[in-house]
């Protein structure tokens, strides 16, 4: 989460961490606990209309948890319905599979998981970053620099398409855990 979030904040995007409850969430480097982050909003407090994009973080442990949370499924379904960017890396594609959003889409994910996308009716490719409409997917931590650049580029295009008024308005991105 650190690098994609820093890339977004470097272009003045406001980021929010959304989780099932307030407090802290723990990041992981693969399966080893890492940094902790303050939760900004619970799912009950997060309204889709307040966000321009969503960033879903990878990792097997995180992805196993978020894929079964109904609020997360509804969030990504609503983001897709509103034609807002969804960025996913690594195992986070599991949430799209569980939410019924992989069918007919071209995605990438952790290199040992193409069957999940294929079985859900999607098309899997082995590339560092794949963009299918406003769905941005990436494979693994090595791809984070390219993934982060594509997120920033896509969000900038989204903001450009939906300019609502002043130069001072900032895009908001929700990151979940």
XYZ file of N, CA and C in Angstrom:
531
model
N 0.815 -1.189 0.000
C 0.000 0.000 0.000
C 0.861 1.257 0.000
N 2.020 1.203 0.588
C 2.813 2.400 0.789
C 3.144 3.096 -0.534
N 3.665 2.373 -1.500
C 4.096 3.006 -2.758
C 2.924 3.522 -3.602
N 1.869 2.722 -3.849
C 0.755 3.280 -4.623
C 0.101 4.474 -3.927
N -0.029 4.403 -2.619
C -0.624 5.516 -1.875
C 0.249 6.762 -1.988
N 1.579 6.598 -1.852
C 2.490 7.731 -1.973
C 2.422 8.336 -3.373
N 2.287 7.486 -4.392
C 2.176 7.996 -5.766
C 0.919 8.851 -5.916
N -0.183 8.400 -5.350
C -1.427 9.165 -5.421
C -1.300 10.483 -4.664
N -0.754 10.415 -3.479
C -0.629 11.625 -2.675
C 0.377 12.603 -3.280
N 1.333 12.109 -4.071
C 2.307 13.002 -4.712
C 1.666 13.894 -5.765
N 0.472 13.503 -6.240
C -0.264 14.331 -7.200
C -1.497 14.955 -6.534
N -1.421 15.073 -5.200
C -2.441 15.737 -4.388
C -3.775 15.009 -4.313
N -3.786 13.698 -4.581
C -5.010 12.928 -4.340
C -5.129 12.703 -2.832
N -6.332 12.739 -2.340
C -6.594 12.434 -0.944
C -6.926 10.955 -0.853
N -6.239 10.230 0.022
C -6.494 8.798 0.168
C -7.144 8.527 1.519
N -7.976 7.531 1.558
C -8.653 7.110 2.780
C -8.535 5.598 2.891
N -8.258 5.111 4.085
C -8.251 3.671 4.329
C -9.612 3.309 4.890
N -10.246 2.356 4.237
C -11.591 1.918 4.609
C -11.504 0.468 5.071
N -12.138 0.177 6.184
C -12.114 -1.182 6.721
C -13.444 -1.462 7.416
N -13.590 -2.678 7.890
C -14.845 -3.048 8.539
C -15.024 -2.355 9.883
N -13.925 -1.934 10.509
C -14.031 -1.237 11.794
C -12.896 -0.241 11.930
N -13.094 0.742 12.806
C -12.067 1.749 13.078
C -10.911 1.119 13.845
N -9.839 1.828 13.904
C -8.647 1.351 14.594
C -7.490 1.326 13.622
N -6.747 0.246 13.640
C -5.605 0.090 12.745
C -5.764 -1.186 11.937
N -5.191 -1.163 10.739
C -5.070 -2.367 9.923
C -3.576 -2.631 9.760
N -3.250 -3.894 9.631
C -1.846 -4.264 9.495
C -1.547 -4.659 8.068
N -0.495 -4.081 7.535
C -0.012 -4.472 6.231
C 0.841 -5.719 6.354
N 1.020 -6.396 5.240
C 1.849 -7.596 5.218
C 2.817 -7.529 4.053
N 4.003 -8.057 4.266
C 4.938 -8.328 3.180
C 4.871 -9.839 2.990
N 4.111 -10.230 1.988
C 3.767 -11.643 1.765
C 2.963 -12.102 2.973
N 3.498 -12.980 3.833
C 2.726 -13.442 4.990
C 3.327 -12.980 6.315
N 4.204 -11.981 6.257
C 4.847 -11.447 7.447
C 4.241 -10.081 7.767
N 3.776 -9.914 8.998
C 3.193 -8.642 9.413
C 4.170 -7.494 9.219
N 3.636 -6.344 8.862
C 4.480 -5.179 8.573
C 3.871 -3.951 9.253
N 3.875 -2.828 8.560
C 3.390 -1.566 9.109
C 1.904 -1.630 9.448
N 1.514 -0.784 10.401
C 0.101 -0.615 10.727
C -0.339 0.755 10.258
N -1.613 0.837 9.866
C -2.160 2.069 9.310
C -3.487 2.372 9.987
N -3.736 3.669 10.223
C -5.002 4.088 10.817
C -6.123 3.975 9.792
N -7.264 3.466 10.228
C -8.455 3.384 9.396
C -9.141 4.741 9.432
N -9.480 5.263 8.257
C -10.145 6.565 8.168
C -11.664 6.447 8.240
N -12.198 5.406 7.621
C -13.647 5.224 7.547
C -14.000 3.750 7.658
N -15.150 3.481 8.240
C -15.682 2.117 8.196
C -16.526 1.998 6.926
N -16.838 0.779 6.549
C -17.659 0.581 5.357
C -18.993 1.311 5.473
N -19.553 1.387 6.685
C -20.833 2.083 6.893
C -20.724 3.580 6.593
N -19.535 4.134 6.761
C -19.330 5.569 6.599
C -18.848 5.961 5.204
N -18.470 4.987 4.404
C -17.898 5.265 3.076
C -19.004 5.263 2.027
N -19.167 6.375 1.357
C -20.172 6.501 0.309
C -19.478 6.608 -1.040
N -19.884 5.775 -1.983
C -19.236 5.723 -3.296
C -19.155 7.071 -3.973
N -20.186 7.887 -3.824
C -20.185 9.180 -4.506
C -19.060 10.088 -4.001
N -18.475 9.760 -2.858
C -17.390 10.561 -2.308
C -16.012 10.180 -2.860
N -15.953 9.135 -3.670
C -14.667 8.628 -4.147
C -14.615 8.602 -5.664
N -13.427 8.897 -6.177
C -13.191 8.869 -7.623
C -12.595 7.553 -8.086
N -12.058 6.763 -7.165
C -11.404 5.505 -7.519
C -11.261 4.657 -6.257
N -10.916 3.387 -6.454
C -10.613 2.510 -5.330
C -9.337 1.741 -5.662
N -8.515 1.542 -4.652
C -7.278 0.783 -4.754
C -7.415 -0.419 -3.840
N -7.331 -1.614 -4.420
C -7.436 -2.849 -3.639
C -6.073 -3.493 -3.566
N -5.645 -3.728 -2.352
C -4.301 -4.220 -2.132
C -4.246 -5.732 -2.181
N -3.116 -6.221 -2.576
C -2.927 -7.651 -2.744
C -2.486 -8.331 -1.471
N -1.865 -9.452 -1.688
C -1.457 -10.301 -0.581
C -2.515 -11.352 -0.344
N -2.075 -12.560 -0.194
C -3.006 -13.680 -0.025
C -3.900 -13.497 1.194
N -3.312 -13.124 2.339
C -4.095 -13.015 3.569
C -5.149 -11.913 3.471
N -4.760 -10.747 2.995
C -5.693 -9.636 2.838
C -6.805 -10.016 1.858
N -6.417 -10.576 0.720
C -7.392 -10.903 -0.319
C -8.383 -11.962 0.143
N -7.913 -12.936 0.912
C -8.827 -13.956 1.424
C -9.890 -13.337 2.318
N -9.506 -12.322 3.068
C -10.468 -11.667 3.952
C -11.446 -10.788 3.186
N -10.935 -9.905 2.332
C -11.827 -8.919 1.718
C -12.761 -9.517 0.685
N -12.398 -10.633 0.071
C -13.256 -11.192 -0.976
C -14.616 -11.652 -0.443
N -14.681 -11.969 0.844
C -15.933 -12.486 1.404
C -16.735 -11.423 2.157
N -16.284 -10.183 2.137
C -16.998 -9.106 2.843
C -18.030 -8.497 1.890
N -19.325 -8.664 2.190
C -20.359 -8.145 1.291
C -20.210 -6.652 0.978
N -19.816 -5.858 1.976
C -19.652 -4.415 1.743
C -18.558 -4.145 0.711
N -17.496 -4.930 0.720
C -16.425 -4.764 -0.268
C -16.930 -5.139 -1.660
N -17.678 -6.233 -1.743
C -18.233 -6.632 -3.037
C -19.152 -5.544 -3.580
N -20.008 -5.002 -2.718
C -20.903 -3.935 -3.155
C -20.126 -2.687 -3.568
N -19.039 -2.394 -2.857
C -18.245 -1.216 -3.190
C -17.666 -1.343 -4.602
N -17.031 -2.467 -4.914
C -16.432 -2.596 -6.248
C -17.508 -2.710 -7.326
N -18.626 -3.335 -7.013
C -19.733 -3.381 -7.983
C -20.243 -1.982 -8.278
N -20.385 -1.166 -7.234
C -20.838 0.211 -7.420
C -19.823 1.055 -8.168
N -18.555 0.858 -7.873
C -17.514 1.610 -8.593
C -17.548 1.262 -10.080
N -17.688 -0.032 -10.387
C -17.759 -0.410 -11.800
C -19.009 0.158 -12.447
N -20.137 0.081 -11.760
C -21.388 0.612 -12.300
C -21.273 2.112 -12.573
N -20.549 2.823 -11.713
C -20.363 4.270 -11.885
C -19.198 4.602 -12.813
N -18.590 3.581 -13.412
C -17.473 3.751 -14.352
C -16.291 4.481 -13.719
N -15.994 4.114 -12.464
C -14.863 4.693 -11.751
C -13.712 3.690 -11.732
N -12.483 4.170 -11.728
C -11.332 3.267 -11.740
C -11.260 2.360 -10.512
N -10.924 1.109 -10.776
C -10.658 0.118 -9.740
C -9.250 -0.401 -10.029
N -8.366 -0.278 -9.046
C -6.990 -0.736 -9.195
C -6.761 -1.912 -8.255
N -6.241 -3.009 -8.799
C -6.025 -4.217 -8.000
C -4.651 -4.785 -8.304
N -4.041 -5.347 -7.294
C -2.733 -5.975 -7.485
C -2.708 -7.318 -6.769
N -1.969 -8.235 -7.374
C -1.667 -9.508 -6.758
C -2.941 -10.351 -6.573
N -3.190 -10.810 -5.368
C -4.337 -11.664 -5.061
C -5.660 -10.901 -4.971
N -5.625 -9.580 -5.033
C -6.844 -8.770 -4.889
C -7.861 -9.059 -5.985
N -7.439 -9.680 -7.080
C -8.414 -10.044 -8.119
C -9.466 -11.005 -7.578
N -9.155 -11.693 -6.486
C -10.149 -12.582 -5.893
C -11.427 -11.835 -5.546
N -11.316 -10.593 -5.111
C -12.513 -9.816 -4.794
C -13.353 -9.608 -6.046
N -12.722 -9.303 -7.167
C -13.478 -9.121 -8.409
C -14.162 -10.413 -8.823
N -13.466 -11.533 -8.657
C -14.058 -12.835 -8.967
C -15.282 -13.051 -8.085
N -15.139 -12.857 -6.775
C -16.246 -13.073 -5.844
C -17.399 -12.099 -6.062
N -17.095 -10.905 -6.544
C -18.129 -9.894 -6.794
C -18.747 -10.027 -8.182
N -18.305 -11.012 -8.963
C -18.869 -11.231 -10.294
C -18.401 -10.224 -11.330
N -17.228 -9.622 -11.137
C -16.771 -8.573 -12.040
C -15.643 -9.002 -12.983
N -15.221 -10.250 -12.916
C -14.114 -10.703 -13.771
C -14.597 -11.191 -15.136
N -15.852 -11.553 -15.228
C -16.393 -12.104 -16.472
C -16.249 -11.110 -17.627
N -15.608 -11.560 -18.698
C -15.455 -10.729 -19.879
C -14.351 -9.687 -19.778
N -13.607 -9.662 -18.688
C -12.556 -8.670 -18.496
C -11.183 -9.303 -18.697
N -10.232 -8.508 -19.141
C -8.848 -8.949 -19.264
C -8.093 -8.428 -18.056
N -7.485 -9.356 -17.319
C -6.835 -9.041 -16.053
C -5.513 -9.779 -15.937
N -4.722 -9.348 -14.992
C -3.562 -10.102 -14.561
C -3.614 -10.184 -13.053
N -2.867 -11.103 -12.480
C -2.767 -11.220 -11.027
C -1.529 -12.037 -10.694
N -1.391 -12.413 -9.445
C -0.245 -13.209 -9.018
C -0.070 -14.363 -10.004
N 1.136 -14.599 -10.474
C 1.369 -15.537 -11.578
C 0.859 -16.970 -11.391
N 0.598 -17.405 -10.178
C 0.094 -18.772 -9.989
C -1.426 -18.843 -9.953
N -2.124 -17.722 -10.206
C -3.575 -17.683 -10.028
C -4.393 -17.428 -11.297
N -3.889 -17.692 -12.492
C -4.707 -17.372 -13.665
C -6.015 -18.151 -13.722
N -6.060 -19.353 -13.133
C -7.277 -20.153 -13.191
C -8.468 -19.452 -12.543
N -8.219 -18.667 -11.507
C -9.317 -17.957 -10.850
C -10.008 -17.005 -11.819
N -9.223 -16.265 -12.576
C -9.788 -15.342 -13.563
C -10.448 -16.113 -14.696
N -9.759 -17.114 -15.207
C -10.296 -17.895 -16.324
C -11.598 -18.592 -15.945
N -11.655 -19.185 -14.754
C -12.872 -19.867 -14.302
C -14.029 -18.910 -14.067
N -13.727 -17.638 -13.855
C -14.765 -16.624 -13.667
C -15.182 -15.989 -14.990
N -14.647 -16.497 -16.109
C -15.035 -15.981 -17.419
C -14.188 -14.841 -17.920
N -13.074 -14.590 -17.248
C -12.189 -13.512 -17.668
C -11.067 -14.023 -18.552
N -10.286 -13.099 -19.039
C -9.117 -13.401 -19.854
C -7.894 -13.014 -19.035
N -6.939 -13.950 -18.840
C -5.746 -13.689 -18.051
C -4.561 -13.470 -18.968
N -3.769 -12.457 -18.677
C -2.524 -12.206 -19.399
C -1.408 -11.987 -18.383
N -0.193 -12.308 -18.775
C 0.967 -12.163 -17.909
C 1.714 -10.893 -18.295
N 1.266 -9.765 -17.738
C 1.878 -8.465 -17.997
C 1.965 -7.711 -16.680
N 2.920 -6.776 -16.590
C 3.074 -6.072 -15.315
C 1.865 -5.213 -14.968
N 1.210 -4.635 -15.942
C -0.001 -3.849 -15.717
C -0.937 -4.083 -16.896
N -2.206 -4.300 -16.591
C -3.226 -4.475 -17.617
C -4.347 -3.486 -17.326
N -4.783 -2.787 -18.361
C -5.904 -1.875 -18.215
C -7.023 -2.357 -19.126
N -8.167 -2.659 -18.537
C -9.365 -3.037 -19.277
C -10.441 -2.037 -18.868
N -10.684 -1.105 -19.767
C -11.510 0.052 -19.440
C -10.932 0.723 -18.205
N -11.664 0.853 -17.139
C -11.125 1.536 -15.954
C -10.729 0.553 -14.858
N -10.463 -0.673 -15.258
C -10.000 -1.694 -14.333
C -8.502 -1.903 -14.567
N -7.706 -1.582 -13.551
C -6.249 -1.665 -13.644
C -5.795 -2.825 -12.770
N -5.092 -3.791 -13.370
C -4.602 -4.921 -12.581
C -3.105 -5.092 -12.779
N -2.484 -5.642 -11.748
C -1.041 -5.864 -11.773
C -0.739 -7.159 -11.026
N 0.453 -7.715 -11.261
C 0.761 -9.058 -10.791
C 1.329 -9.145 -9.382
N 2.359 -8.342 -9.086
C 3.157 -8.613 -7.887
C 3.933 -7.371 -7.461
N 4.592 -7.431 -6.301
C 5.321 -6.272 -5.804
C 6.345 -5.696 -6.787
N 6.995 -6.516 -7.575
C 7.961 -6.003 -8.553
C 7.317 -5.043 -9.550
N 6.012 -5.166 -9.743
C 5.290 -4.347 -10.720
C 4.756 -3.039 -10.135
N 4.964 -2.811 -8.844
C 4.363 -1.650 -8.179
C 4.717 -0.321 -8.840
N 5.955 -0.065 -9.276
C 6.216 1.237 -9.916
C 5.348 1.466 -11.161
N 5.244 0.478 -12.034
C 4.409 0.622 -13.238
C 2.936 0.715 -12.855
N 2.516 -0.082 -11.887
C 1.140 -0.068 -11.391
C 0.789 1.317 -10.845
N 1.666 1.873 -10.033
C 1.428 3.195 -9.438
C 1.320 4.272 -10.512
N 2.200 4.226 -11.500
C 2.133 5.215 -12.597
C 0.804 5.115 -13.332
N 0.341 3.895 -13.594
C -0.916 3.716 -14.331
C -2.112 4.181 -13.500
N -2.076 3.964 -12.197
C -3.155 4.445 -11.326
C -3.235 5.970 -11.407
N -2.096 6.628 -11.254
C -2.059 8.092 -11.289
C -2.549 8.594 -12.643
N -2.088 7.985 -13.711
C -2.503 8.386 -15.064
C -4.009 8.216 -15.251
N -4.544 7.099 -14.806
C -5.975 6.825 -14.966
C -6.813 7.769 -14.102
N -6.369 8.022 -12.897
C -7.105 8.942 -12.027
C -7.065 10.357 -12.590
N -5.926 10.759 -13.120
C -5.827 12.092 -13.734
C -6.811 12.219 -14.895
N -6.938 11.161 -15.686
C -7.891 11.175 -16.797
C -9.325 11.244 -16.269
N -9.599 10.512 -15.203
C -10.941 10.529 -14.583
C -11.268 11.936 -14.102
N -10.335 12.560 -13.423
C -10.562 13.906 -12.906
C -10.761 14.879 -14.065
N -9.948 14.748 -15.088
C -10.067 15.620 -16.263
C -11.451 15.491 -16.904
N -11.963 14.250 -16.968
C -13.274 14.005 -17.575
C -14.415 14.524 -16.718
N -14.181 14.659 -15.427
C -15.289 15.022 -14.536
C -15.031 16.302 -13.765
N -14.282 17.223 -14.335
C -13.998 18.485 -13.650
C -15.324 19.117 -13.252
N -15.419 19.403 -11.965
C -16.671 19.915 -11.433
C -16.617 21.391 -11.088
N -15.453 21.960 -11.120
C -15.451 23.348 -10.704
C -14.080 23.938 -10.575
N -13.498 23.825 -9.409
C -12.288 24.580 -9.142
C -11.033 23.731 -9.271
N -9.916 24.381 -9.450
C -8.631 23.694 -9.495
C -8.282 23.101 -8.146
N -8.882 23.593 -7.098
C -8.530 23.156 -5.751
C -9.221 21.859 -5.330
N -10.181 21.356 -6.114
C -10.826 20.109 -5.754
C -9.828 18.976 -5.891
N -9.800 18.096 -4.893
C -8.878 16.964 -4.926
C -9.660 15.675 -5.120
N -9.058 14.763 -5.863
C -9.659 13.441 -6.029
C -9.467 12.668 -4.735
N -10.433 11.803 -4.402
C -10.316 10.944 -3.236
C -10.294 9.502 -3.704
N -9.422 8.717 -3.101
C -9.282 7.298 -3.426
C -9.434 6.524 -2.140
N -10.258 5.494 -2.158
C -10.404 4.624 -1.005
C -9.507 3.414 -1.160
N -8.766 3.077 -0.129
C -7.968 1.861 -0.096
C -8.552 1.007 0.996
N -8.702 -0.258 0.743
C -9.359 -1.095 1.736
C -8.410 -2.134 2.287
N -8.781 -2.609 3.436
C -8.053 -3.705 4.049
C -9.025 -4.507 4.876
